[in-house]
Coordinates of C-alpha atoms in Angstrom, one line a residue:
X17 CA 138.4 123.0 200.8
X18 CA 141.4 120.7 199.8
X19 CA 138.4 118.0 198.4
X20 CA 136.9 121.2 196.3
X21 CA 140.5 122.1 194.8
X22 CA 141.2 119.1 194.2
X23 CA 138.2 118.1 192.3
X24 CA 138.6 121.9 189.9
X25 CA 142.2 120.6 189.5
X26 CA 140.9 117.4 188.6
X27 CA 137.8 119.0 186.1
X28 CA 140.7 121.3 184.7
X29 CA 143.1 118.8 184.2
X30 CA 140.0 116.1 181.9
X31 CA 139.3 119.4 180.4
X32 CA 142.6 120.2 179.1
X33 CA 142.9 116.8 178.2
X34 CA 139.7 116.2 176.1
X35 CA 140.5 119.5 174.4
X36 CA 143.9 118.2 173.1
X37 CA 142.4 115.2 172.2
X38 CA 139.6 116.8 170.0
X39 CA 142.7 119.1 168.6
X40 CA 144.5 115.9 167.5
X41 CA 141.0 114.7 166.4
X42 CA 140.7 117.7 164.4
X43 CA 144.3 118.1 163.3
X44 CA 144.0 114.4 162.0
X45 CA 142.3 114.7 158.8
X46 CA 141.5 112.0 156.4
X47 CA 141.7 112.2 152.1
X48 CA 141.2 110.2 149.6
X49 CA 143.6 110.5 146.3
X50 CA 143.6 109.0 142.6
X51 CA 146.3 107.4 141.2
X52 CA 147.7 109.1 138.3
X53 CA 146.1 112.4 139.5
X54 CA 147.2 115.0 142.1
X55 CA 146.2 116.1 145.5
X56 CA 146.7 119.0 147.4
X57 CA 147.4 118.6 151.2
X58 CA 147.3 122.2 153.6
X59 CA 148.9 122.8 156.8
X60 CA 147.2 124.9 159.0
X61 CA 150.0 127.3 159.9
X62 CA 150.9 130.2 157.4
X63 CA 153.1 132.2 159.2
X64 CA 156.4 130.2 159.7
X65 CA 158.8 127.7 157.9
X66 CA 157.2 124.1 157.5
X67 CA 158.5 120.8 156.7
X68 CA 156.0 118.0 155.0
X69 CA 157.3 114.4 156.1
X70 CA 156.1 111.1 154.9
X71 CA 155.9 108.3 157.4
X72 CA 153.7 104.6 155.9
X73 CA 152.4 101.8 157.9
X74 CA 156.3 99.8 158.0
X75 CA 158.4 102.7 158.8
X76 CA 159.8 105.5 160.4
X77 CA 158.9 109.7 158.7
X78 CA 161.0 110.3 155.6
X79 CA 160.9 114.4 154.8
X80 CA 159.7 115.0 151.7
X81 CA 159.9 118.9 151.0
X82 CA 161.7 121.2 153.6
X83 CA 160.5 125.3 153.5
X84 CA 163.4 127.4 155.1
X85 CA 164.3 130.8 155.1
X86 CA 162.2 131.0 151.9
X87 CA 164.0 127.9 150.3
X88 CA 162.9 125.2 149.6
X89 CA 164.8 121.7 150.1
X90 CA 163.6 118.1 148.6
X91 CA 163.9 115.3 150.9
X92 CA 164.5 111.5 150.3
X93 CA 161.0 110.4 150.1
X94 CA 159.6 108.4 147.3
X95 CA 157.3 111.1 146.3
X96 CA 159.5 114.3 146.9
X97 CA 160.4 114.4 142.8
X98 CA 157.0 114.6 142.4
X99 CA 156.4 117.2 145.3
X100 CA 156.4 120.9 145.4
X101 CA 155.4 123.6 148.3
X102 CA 153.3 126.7 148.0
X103 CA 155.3 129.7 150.3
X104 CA 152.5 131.5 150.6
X105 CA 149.6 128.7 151.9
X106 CA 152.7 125.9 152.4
X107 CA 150.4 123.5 151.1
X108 CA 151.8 120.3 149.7
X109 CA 150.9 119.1 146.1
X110 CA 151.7 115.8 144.9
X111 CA 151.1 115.1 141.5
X112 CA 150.9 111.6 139.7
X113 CA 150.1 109.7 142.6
X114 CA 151.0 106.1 143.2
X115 CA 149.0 104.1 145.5
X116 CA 152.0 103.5 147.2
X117 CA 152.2 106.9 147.6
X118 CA 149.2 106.2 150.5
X119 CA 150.3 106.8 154.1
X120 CA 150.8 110.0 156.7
X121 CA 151.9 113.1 155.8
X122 CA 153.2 115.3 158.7
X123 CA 153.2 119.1 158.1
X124 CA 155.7 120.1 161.5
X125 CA 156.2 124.0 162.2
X126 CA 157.6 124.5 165.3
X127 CA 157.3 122.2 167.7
X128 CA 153.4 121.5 166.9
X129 CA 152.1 119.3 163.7
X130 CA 149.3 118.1 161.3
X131 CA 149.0 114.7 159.9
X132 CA 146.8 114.0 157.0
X133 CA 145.6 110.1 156.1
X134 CA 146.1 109.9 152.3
X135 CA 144.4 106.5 150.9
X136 CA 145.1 106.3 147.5
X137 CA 142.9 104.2 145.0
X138 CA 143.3 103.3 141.8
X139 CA 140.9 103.6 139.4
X140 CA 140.3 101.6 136.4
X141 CA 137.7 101.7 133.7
X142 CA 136.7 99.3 131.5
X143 CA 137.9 100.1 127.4
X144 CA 139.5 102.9 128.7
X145 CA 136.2 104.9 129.2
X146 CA 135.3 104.3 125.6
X147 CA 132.2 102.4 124.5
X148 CA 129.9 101.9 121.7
X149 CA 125.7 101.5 123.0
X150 CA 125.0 98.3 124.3
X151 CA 128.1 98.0 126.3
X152 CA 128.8 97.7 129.6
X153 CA 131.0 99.8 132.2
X154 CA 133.4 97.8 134.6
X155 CA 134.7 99.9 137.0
X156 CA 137.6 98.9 139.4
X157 CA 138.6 100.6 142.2
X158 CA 141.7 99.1 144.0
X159 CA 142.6 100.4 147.4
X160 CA 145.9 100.6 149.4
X161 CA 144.2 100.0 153.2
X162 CA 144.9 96.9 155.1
X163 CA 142.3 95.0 157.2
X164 CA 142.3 97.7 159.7
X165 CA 142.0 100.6 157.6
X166 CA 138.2 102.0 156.3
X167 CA 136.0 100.0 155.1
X168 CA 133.9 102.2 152.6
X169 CA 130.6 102.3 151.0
X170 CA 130.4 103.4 146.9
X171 CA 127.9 105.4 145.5
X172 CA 128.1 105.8 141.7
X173 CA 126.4 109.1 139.8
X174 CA 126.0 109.1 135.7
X175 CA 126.4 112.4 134.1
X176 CA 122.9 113.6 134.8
X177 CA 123.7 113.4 138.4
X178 CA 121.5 110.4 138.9
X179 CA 122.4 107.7 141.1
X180 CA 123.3 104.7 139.2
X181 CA 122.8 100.9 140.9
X182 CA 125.5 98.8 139.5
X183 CA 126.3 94.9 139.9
X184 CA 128.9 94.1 142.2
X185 CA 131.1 91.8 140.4
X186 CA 133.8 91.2 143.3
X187 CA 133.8 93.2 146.6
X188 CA 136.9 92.1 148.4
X189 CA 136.4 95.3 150.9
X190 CA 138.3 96.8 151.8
X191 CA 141.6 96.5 148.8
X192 CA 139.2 96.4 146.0
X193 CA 136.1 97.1 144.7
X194 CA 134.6 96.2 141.1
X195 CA 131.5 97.0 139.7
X196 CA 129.2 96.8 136.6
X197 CA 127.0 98.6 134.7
X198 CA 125.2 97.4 132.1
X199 CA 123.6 98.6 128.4
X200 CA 125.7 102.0 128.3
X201 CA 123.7 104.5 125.9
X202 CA 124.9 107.9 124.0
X203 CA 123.3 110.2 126.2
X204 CA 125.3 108.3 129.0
X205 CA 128.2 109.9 127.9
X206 CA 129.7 112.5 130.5
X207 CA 131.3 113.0 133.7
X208 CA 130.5 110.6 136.4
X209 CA 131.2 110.8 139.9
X210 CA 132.1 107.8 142.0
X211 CA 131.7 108.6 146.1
X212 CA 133.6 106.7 148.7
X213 CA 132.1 106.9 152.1
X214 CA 133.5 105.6 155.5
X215 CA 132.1 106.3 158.8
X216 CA 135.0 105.2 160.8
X217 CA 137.2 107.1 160.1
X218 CA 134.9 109.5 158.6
X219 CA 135.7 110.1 154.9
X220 CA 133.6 111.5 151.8
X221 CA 135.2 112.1 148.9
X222 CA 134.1 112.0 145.2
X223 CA 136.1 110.6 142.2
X224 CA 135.1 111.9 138.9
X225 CA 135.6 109.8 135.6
X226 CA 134.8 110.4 132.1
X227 CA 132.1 108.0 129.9
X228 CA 132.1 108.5 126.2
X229 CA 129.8 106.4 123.9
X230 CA 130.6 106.6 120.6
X231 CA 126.9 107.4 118.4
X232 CA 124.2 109.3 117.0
X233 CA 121.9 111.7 118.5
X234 CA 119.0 110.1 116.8
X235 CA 119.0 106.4 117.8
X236 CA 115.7 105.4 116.4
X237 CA 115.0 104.5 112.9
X238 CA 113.7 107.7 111.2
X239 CA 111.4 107.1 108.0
X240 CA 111.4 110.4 105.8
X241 CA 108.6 111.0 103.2
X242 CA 109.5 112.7 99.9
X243 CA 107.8 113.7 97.0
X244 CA 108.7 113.0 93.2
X245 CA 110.7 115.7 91.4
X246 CA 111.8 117.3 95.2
X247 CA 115.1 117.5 96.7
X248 CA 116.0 115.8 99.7
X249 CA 119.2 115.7 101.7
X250 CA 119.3 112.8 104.5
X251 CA 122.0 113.7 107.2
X252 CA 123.6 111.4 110.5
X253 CA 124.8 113.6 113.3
X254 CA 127.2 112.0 115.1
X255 CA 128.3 113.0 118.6
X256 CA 132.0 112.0 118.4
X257 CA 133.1 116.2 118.8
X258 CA 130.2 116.7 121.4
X259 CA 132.0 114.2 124.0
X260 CA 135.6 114.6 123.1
X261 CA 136.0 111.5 122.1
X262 CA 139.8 111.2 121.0
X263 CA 140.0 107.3 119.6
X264 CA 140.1 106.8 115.5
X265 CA 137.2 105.3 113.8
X266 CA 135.7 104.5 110.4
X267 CA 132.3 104.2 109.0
X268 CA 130.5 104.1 105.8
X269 CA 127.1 104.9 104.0
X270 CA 125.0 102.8 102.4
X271 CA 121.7 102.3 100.5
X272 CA 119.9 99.4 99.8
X273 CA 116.6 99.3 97.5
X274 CA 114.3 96.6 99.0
X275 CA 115.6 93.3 99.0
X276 CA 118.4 94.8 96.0
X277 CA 121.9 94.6 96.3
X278 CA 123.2 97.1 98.9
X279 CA 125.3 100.1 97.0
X280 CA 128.0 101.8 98.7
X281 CA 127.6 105.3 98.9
X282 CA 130.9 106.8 100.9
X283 CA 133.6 105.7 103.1
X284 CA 134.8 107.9 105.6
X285 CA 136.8 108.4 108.9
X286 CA 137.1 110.3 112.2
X287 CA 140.7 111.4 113.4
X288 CA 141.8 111.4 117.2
X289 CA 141.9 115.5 116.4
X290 CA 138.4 115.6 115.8
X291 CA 138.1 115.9 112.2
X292 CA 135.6 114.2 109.5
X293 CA 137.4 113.1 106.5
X294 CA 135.9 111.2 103.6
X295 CA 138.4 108.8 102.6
X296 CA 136.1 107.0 99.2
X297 CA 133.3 108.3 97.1
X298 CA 130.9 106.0 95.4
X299 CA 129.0 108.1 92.1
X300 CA 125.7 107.1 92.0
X301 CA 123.2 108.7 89.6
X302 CA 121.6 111.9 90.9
X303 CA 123.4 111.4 94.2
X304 CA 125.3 114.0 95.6
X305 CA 127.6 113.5 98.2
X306 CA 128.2 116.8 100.0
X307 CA 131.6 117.7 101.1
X308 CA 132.3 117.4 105.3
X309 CA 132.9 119.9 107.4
X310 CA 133.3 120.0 110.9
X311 CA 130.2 120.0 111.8
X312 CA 130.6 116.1 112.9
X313 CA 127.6 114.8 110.0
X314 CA 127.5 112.6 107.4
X315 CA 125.1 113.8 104.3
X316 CA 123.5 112.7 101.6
X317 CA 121.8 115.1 98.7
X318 CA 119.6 113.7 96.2
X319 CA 118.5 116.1 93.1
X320 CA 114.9 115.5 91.7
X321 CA 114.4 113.0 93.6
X322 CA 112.4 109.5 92.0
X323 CA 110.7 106.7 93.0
X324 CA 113.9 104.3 92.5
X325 CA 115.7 106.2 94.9
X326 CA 113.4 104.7 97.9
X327 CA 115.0 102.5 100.2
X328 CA 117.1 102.3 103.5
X329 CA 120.1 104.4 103.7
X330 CA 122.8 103.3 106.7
X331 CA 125.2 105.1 108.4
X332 CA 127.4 102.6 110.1
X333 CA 130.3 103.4 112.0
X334 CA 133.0 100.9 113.0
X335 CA 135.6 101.3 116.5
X336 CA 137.5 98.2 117.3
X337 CA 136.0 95.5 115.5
X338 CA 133.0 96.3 116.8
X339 CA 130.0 98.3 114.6
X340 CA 127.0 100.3 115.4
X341 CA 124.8 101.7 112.7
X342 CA 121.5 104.5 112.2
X343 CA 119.0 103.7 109.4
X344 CA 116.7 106.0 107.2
X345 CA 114.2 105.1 105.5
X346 CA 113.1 107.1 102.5
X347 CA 109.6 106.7 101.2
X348 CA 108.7 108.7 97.9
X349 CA 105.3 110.0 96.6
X350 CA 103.8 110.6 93.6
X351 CA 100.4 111.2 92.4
X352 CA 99.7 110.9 88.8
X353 CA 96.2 110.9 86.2
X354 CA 94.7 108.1 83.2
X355 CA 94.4 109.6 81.2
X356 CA 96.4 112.9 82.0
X357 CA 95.6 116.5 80.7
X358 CA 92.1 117.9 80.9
X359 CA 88.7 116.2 81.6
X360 CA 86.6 116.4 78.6
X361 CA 82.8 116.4 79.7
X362 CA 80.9 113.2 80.2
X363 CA 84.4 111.8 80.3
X364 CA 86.5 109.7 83.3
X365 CA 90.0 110.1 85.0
X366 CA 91.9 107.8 87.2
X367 CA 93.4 109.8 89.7
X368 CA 96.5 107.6 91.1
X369 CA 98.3 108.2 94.8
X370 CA 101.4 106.0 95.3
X371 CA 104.6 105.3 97.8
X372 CA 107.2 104.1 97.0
X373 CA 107.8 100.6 99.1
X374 CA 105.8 99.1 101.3
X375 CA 104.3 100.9 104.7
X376 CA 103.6 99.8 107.9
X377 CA 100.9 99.6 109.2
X378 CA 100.4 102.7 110.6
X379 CA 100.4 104.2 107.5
X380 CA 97.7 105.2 104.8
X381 CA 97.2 106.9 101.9
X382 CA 94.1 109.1 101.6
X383 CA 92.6 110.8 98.7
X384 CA 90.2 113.8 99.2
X385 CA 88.4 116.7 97.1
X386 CA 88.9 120.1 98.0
X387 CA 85.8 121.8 99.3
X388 CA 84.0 117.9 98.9
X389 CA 82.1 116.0 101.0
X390 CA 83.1 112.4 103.1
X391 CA 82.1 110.6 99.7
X392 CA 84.6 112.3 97.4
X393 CA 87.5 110.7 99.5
X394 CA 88.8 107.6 99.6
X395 CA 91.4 105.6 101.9
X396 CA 93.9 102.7 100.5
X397 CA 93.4 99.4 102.8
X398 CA 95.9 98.3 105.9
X399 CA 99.8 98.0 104.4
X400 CA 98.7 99.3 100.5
X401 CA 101.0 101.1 98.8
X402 CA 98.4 102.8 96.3
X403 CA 95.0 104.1 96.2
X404 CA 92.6 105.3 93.1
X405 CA 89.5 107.4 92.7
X406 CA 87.6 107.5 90.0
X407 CA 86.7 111.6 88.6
X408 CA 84.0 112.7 86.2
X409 CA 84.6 117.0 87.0
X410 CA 87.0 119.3 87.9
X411 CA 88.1 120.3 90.8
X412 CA 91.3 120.0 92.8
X413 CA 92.2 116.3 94.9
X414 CA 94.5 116.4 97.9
X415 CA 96.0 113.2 98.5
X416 CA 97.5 112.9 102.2
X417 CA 100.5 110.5 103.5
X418 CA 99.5 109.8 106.9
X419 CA 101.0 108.2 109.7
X420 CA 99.0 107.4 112.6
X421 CA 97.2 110.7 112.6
X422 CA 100.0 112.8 111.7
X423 CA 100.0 114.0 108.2
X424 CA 103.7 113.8 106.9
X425 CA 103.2 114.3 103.4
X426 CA 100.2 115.8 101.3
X427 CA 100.1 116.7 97.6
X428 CA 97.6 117.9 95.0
X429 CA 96.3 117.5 91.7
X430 CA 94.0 119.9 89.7
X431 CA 91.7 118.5 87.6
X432 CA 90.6 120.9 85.1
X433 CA 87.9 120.7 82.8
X434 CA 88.3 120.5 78.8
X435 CA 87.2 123.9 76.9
X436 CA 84.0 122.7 74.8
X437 CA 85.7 123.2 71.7
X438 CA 87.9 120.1 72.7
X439 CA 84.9 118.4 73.8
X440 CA 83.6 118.5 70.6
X441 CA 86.9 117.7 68.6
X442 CA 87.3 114.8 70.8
X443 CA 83.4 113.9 70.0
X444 CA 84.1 114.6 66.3
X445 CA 87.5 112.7 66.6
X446 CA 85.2 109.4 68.0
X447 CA 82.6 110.1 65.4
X448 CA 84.7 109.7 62.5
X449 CA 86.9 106.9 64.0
X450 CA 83.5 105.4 64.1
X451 CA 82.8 106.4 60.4
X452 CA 86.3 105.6 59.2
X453 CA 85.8 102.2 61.0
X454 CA 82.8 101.6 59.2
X455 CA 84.5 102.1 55.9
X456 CA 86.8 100.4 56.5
X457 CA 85.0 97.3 57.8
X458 CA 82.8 97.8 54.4
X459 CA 86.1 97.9 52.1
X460 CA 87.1 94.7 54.3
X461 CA 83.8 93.2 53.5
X462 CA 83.8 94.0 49.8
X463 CA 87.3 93.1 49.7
X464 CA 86.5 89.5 51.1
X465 CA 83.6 89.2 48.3
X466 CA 85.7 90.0 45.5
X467 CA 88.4 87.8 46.7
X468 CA 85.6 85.1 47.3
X469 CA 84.0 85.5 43.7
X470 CA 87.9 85.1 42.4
X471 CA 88.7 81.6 43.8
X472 CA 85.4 80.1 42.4
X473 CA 86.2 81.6 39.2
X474 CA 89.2 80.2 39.4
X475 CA 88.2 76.7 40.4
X476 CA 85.5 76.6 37.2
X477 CA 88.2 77.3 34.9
X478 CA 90.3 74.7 36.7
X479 CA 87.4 72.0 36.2
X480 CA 86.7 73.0 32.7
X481 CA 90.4 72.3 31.5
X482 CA 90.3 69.2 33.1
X483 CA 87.0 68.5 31.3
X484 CA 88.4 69.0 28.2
X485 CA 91.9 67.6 29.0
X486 CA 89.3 64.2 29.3
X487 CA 87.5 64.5 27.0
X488 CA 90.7 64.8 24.2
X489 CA 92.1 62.0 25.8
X490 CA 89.3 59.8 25.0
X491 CA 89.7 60.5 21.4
X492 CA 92.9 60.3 20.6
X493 CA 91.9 56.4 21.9
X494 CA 89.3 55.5 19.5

């Protein structure tokens, strides 16, 4: 009997003992904080006065905040300024932390107590979160734990919650940590979430961080098609409002005609408020220059639109010496007849489709007939910037703009038949341009005869005075 009470004091006595061990287990918790941010630290108990202490790795517990009697007393502590207490919850909230702010915090009521761990890591981004495509992200995370503190495992997420595998540029586990990403792109831009992971001690927390990349929602060259006579207003969105980005920039617009000297078009910039603001205007004929709003884009307007106003327009923005810019290009169509006006019958047009600048080679121009058949049509060869089609009736002629098989542009041209009444008149007018060039060819002729019959007149007359100039000569001798 003494062996069995012995051995249920002995079962009752592990028992009590692993139970206060899992309580300290589970009144041990473990947190990760920023530097620069805040954190919030809860004590379990509600219902009585608390005191938060701070003890670190060298020392002995310094009070930091002291609840009493519903007042509340600031200890000595490095962080206590930076302290204050919730009566209700008595959590702790420490705000602007300092890595050396890392260490155990001790939340006593009564005579029982929870600690919290509070590693602290400093995080540092690389331009201060601020990039332009094609840059890379550095991230640094610097921790406060010694050799025998956690060792942790990183896990980085972009803004579309996608886990991101950087290049670890140093790993000197566990004080610091710094890692790379590379080619950062507009639609990067966002909230990105950075989780540290230890097992032992067991610790998850996530560290959010903001990514902004200065740009244009369009990043690919865009090629617009335009015909003659039409208005056309080109416009750069730019994402600067969209991500909050708060840094000043410039940027400009430009336009250059083929291989021409590049014209400046507008100089603007983008205050760390937000705000567009055009800061030069460059007049260019039938350009207009639309006034910004904040609606974060840069416009062009061009009234009856010709084919000299082709070319590339750029949008080019500059942020610390450093420049990214968004083309258009702006190819303009016009179709055109030789010899314009109606078709007299019998008679031939030249029906004329042509771009502006030179295509790529996805890109042809085609003519058709309405209502024709597969031989009234014809297609302009690999990189031509015109085609022709020869038309002896009426009828209307489509001629399409198309890009692989996408048709991006298509206009028409009715040809319309001469009223016979002008057939004749133009058959009369030939006639007697014929006649009036046969008179006039005989007047010529005559003309030359009579001028002909003159000289040798002339040159008789001019031998016979010399006869007689001879023979008087040849007297006066004898």
């Amino acid at each position: 009997m003494e062996l069995c009470g012995t051995a249920a004091s002995s079962m009752r006595v592990v028992f009590v003992l692993l139970q206060l061990g899992l309580t300290q287990i589970m009144a041990h918790q473990q947190l990760i904080g920023v530097e620069g941010k805040e954190v919030i630290l809860n004590c379990k108990k509600h219902d009585k006065d608390v005191t938060w202490k701070y003890k670190n790795d060298a020392g002995s517990s310094t009070t930091i905040i002291k609840l009493s009697a519903r007042k509340v007393f600031k200890g000595r502590a490095p962080m206590s300024d930076r302290s204050e207490i919730n009566q209700n919850s008595k959590y702790l909230k420490v705000s602007n932390l300092r890595i050396s702010d890392a260490g155990t915090y001790i939340c006593e009521y009564g005579s029982d107590s929870d600690s919290i761990s509070l590693h602290v890591v400093k995080l540092t981004i690389s331009s201060n979160g601020h990039f332009l495509p094609g840059d890379d992200l550095e991230l640094t995370l610097m921790h406060n734990s010694h050799n025998s503190q956690p060792r942790f495992s990183i896990t980085l997420f972009n803004s579309h919650n996608s886990i991101v595998t950087p290049d670890v540029v140093q790993n000197e586990v566990p004080q610091k940590y710094v890692l790379k990403v590379n080619q950062l792109q507009p639609t990067d831009s966002g909230t990105w979430i950075c989780n540290m992971r230890s097992d032992s001690p067991s610790i998850s927390e996530n560290i959010s961080f903001n990514v902004k990349v200065l740009g244009f929602e369009k990043t690919l060259l865009e090629r617009m098609y335009a015909a003659v006579d039409s208005t056309v207003t080109l416009s750069w969105h730019l994402n600067f409002q969209k991500i909050g980005w708060k840094e000043f920039f410039t940027g400009q617009l430009n336009w250059k005609q083929g291989n021409a000297i590049t014209h400046e078009l507008l100089d603007f910039n983008a205050t760390a408020d937000g705000e567009l603001r055009e800061t030069k205007k460059h007049s260019q004929p039938l350009l207009e220059i639309p006034e910004m709003k904040r609606d974060s884009a840069v416009k062009v307007k061009i009234l009856k639109i010709q084919l000299r106003h082709s070319g590339e327009y750029t949008c080019q923005l500059l942020y610390n010496r450093r420049y990214i810019q968004s083309k258009t290009e702006l190819v303009v169509m016009q179709v055109s007849a030789n010899p314009p006006g109606p078709l007299p019958k019998g008679a031939e047009m030249t029906l004329l489709c042509q771009v502006s600048s030179p295509i790529p080679p996805n890109v042809h121009l085609l003519w058709e007939r309405v209502n024709g058949t597969k031989m009234d049509s014809k297609k302009s060869k690999q990189s031509e910037t015109k085609v022709e089609v020869k038309v002896t009736a009426a009828g209307m002629w489509n001629c399409h703009l198309m890009e692989d098989n996408n048709m991006k542009l298509s206009l028409n041209y009715t040809v319309e038949e001469a009223p016979a009444w002008m057939s004749y008149t133009v058959i009369g007018v030939i006639i007697g341009a014929g006649v009036l060039m046969f008179v006039l060819a005989c007047l010529g002729i005559m003309a030359g005869m009579s001028w002909q019959r003159r000289r040798q007149r002339a040159k008789r007359m001019a031998r016979a005075r010399q006869y007689l100039l001879e023979k008087k000569t040849c007297q006066c001798q004898q």
